[in-house]
Short mmCIF file of C-alpha atoms in Angstrom, two decimals:
data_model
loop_
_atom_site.label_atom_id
_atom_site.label_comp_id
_atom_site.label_asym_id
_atom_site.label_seq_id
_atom_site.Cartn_x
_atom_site.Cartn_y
_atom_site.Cartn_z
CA UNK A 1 99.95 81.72 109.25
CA UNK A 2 102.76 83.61 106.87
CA UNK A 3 103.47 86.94 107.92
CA UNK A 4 105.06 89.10 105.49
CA UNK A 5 106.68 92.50 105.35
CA UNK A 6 108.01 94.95 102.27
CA UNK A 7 111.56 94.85 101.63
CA UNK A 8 112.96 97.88 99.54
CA UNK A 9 114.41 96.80 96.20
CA UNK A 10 114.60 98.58 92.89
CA UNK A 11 111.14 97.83 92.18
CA UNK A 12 108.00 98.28 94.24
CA UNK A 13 107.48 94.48 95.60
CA UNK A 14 103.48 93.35 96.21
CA UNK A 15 104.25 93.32 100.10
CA UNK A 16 104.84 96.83 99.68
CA UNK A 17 102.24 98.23 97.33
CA UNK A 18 99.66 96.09 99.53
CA UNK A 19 100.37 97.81 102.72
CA UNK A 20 100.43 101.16 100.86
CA UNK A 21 97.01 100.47 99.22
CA UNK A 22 95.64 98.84 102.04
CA UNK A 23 97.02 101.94 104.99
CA UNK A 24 98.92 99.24 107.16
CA UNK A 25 98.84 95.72 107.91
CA UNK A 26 96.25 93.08 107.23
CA UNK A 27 94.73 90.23 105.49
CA UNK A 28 96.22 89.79 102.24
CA UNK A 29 94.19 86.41 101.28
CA UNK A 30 91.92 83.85 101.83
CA UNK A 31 92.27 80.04 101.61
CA UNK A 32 89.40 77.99 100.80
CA UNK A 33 90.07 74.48 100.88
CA UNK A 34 88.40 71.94 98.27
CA UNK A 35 87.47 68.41 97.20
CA UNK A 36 86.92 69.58 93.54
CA UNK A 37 89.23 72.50 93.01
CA UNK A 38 87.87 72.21 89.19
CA UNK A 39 84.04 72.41 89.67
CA UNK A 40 84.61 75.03 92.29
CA UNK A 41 87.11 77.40 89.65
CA UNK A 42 84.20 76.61 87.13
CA UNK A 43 81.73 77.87 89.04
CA UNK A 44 83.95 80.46 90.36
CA UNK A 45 84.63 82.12 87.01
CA UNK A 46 80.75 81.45 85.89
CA UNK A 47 79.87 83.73 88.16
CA UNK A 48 83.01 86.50 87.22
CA UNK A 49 85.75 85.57 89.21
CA UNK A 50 88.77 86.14 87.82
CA UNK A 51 92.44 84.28 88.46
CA UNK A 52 95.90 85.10 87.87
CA UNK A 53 97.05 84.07 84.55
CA UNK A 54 99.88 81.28 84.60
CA UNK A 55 102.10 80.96 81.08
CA UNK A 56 101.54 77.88 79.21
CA UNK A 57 105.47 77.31 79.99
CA UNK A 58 105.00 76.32 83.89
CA UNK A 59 102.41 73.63 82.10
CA UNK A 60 105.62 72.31 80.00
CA UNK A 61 107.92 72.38 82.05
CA UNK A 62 105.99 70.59 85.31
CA UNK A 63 105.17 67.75 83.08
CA UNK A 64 109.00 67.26 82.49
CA UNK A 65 109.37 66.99 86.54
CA UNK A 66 106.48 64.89 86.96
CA UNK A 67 107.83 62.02 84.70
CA UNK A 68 110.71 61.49 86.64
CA UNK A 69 108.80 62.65 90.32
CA UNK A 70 106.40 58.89 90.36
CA UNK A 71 103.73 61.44 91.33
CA UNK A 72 100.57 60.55 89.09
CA UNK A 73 98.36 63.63 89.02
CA UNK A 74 94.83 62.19 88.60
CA UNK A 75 92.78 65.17 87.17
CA UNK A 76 93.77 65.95 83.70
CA UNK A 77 96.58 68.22 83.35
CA UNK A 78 94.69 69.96 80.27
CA UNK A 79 91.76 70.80 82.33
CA UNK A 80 94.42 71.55 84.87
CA UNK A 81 96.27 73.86 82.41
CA UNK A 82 93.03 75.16 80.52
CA UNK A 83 91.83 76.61 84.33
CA UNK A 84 95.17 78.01 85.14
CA UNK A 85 95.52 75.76 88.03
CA UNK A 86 98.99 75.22 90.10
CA UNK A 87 100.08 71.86 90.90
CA UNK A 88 102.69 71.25 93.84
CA UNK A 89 104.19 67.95 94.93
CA UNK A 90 106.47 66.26 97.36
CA UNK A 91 107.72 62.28 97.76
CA UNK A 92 103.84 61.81 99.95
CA UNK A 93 101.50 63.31 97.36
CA UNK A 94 100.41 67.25 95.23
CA UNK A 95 98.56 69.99 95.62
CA UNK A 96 96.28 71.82 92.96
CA UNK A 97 95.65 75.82 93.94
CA UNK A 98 94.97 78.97 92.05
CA UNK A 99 94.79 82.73 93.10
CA UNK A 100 92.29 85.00 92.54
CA UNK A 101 93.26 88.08 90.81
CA UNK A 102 92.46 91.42 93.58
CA UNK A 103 88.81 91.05 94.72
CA UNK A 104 88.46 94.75 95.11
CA UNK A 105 88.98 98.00 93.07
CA UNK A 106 92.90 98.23 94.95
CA UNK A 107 94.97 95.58 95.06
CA UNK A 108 94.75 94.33 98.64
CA UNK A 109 92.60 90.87 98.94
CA UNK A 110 92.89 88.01 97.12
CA UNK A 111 91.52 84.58 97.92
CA UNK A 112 93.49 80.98 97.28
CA UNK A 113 91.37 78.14 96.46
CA UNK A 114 93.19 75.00 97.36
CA UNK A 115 92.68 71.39 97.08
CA UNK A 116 94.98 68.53 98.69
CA UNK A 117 95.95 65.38 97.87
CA UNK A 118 98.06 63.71 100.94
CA UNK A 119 99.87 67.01 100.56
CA UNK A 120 100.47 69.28 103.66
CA UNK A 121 102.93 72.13 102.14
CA UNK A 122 101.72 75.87 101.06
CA UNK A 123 103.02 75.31 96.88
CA UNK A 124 106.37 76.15 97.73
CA UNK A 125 107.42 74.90 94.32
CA UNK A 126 104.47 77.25 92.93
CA UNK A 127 106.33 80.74 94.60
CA UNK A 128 108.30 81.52 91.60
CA UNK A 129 105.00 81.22 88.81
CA UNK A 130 102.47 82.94 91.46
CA UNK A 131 104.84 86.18 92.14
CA UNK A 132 105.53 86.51 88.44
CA UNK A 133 101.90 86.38 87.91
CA UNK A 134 101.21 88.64 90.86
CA UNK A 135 103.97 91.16 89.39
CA UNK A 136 102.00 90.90 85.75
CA UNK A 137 98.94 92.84 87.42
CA UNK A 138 101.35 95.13 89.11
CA UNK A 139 102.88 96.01 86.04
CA UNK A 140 99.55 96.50 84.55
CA UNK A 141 98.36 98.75 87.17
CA UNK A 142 102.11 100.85 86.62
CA UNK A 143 103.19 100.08 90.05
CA UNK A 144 106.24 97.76 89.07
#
């Protein structure tokens, strides 16, 4: 289980404006785990979920990595893109996971859907896109 806490920067980081919103520790997010992250963000946004948006550019430049990786992704990375999905991959196998954008009228819970494929990590390589997505919405709400 990650435990995080708010470090004091220049900017207000999501650790921090979570635990202000929120009055104090406690559950950030959810993961739900998968065996068709695709239908399950389908049906997810039928019924008015919403998800972080991810730039076309992660898209670009993970298919650069992946032909040189010998990882064959077998759900189609335009589906893949189109849904705003995350892929993550090691020498054994990937994951595919997306984050919901905050379920409630503060930002304080948000729930991972997650889907593995001989893959036991947490998206390390997915940190980078997910905070700048995360710090989007902040910025949107003026809290960034």
């Amino acid at each position: 289980m990650p435990i995080n806490e708010p470090a004091k920067g220049k900017k207000k980081s999501q650790i921090e404006e979570y635990v202000e919103y929120y009055g104090g520790a406690g559950v950030q997010h959810i993961a739900l785990n998968t065996s068709d992250i695709i239908g399950a963000i389908r049906n997810l946004r039928a019924r008015g979920q919403q998800f972080l948006s991810i730039p076309d550019t992660y898209y670009d430049q993970l298919r650069q990595r992946l032909k040189s990786s010998g990882v064959k992704i077998k759900e189609d990375m335009a589906v893949l893109q189109e849904l705003k999905i995350l892929i993550d991959y090691d020498e054994n196998g990937y994951l595919l996971q997306i984050f919901s954008k905050n379920m409630q009228d503060r930002p304080t819970l948000f729930i991972e859907v997650i889907q593995r494929h001989n893959h036991n990590g947490f998206g390390a390589g997915n940190f980078k896109a997910l905070f700048e997505a995360i710090e989007a919405e902040q910025e949107k709400r003026g809290n960034l």
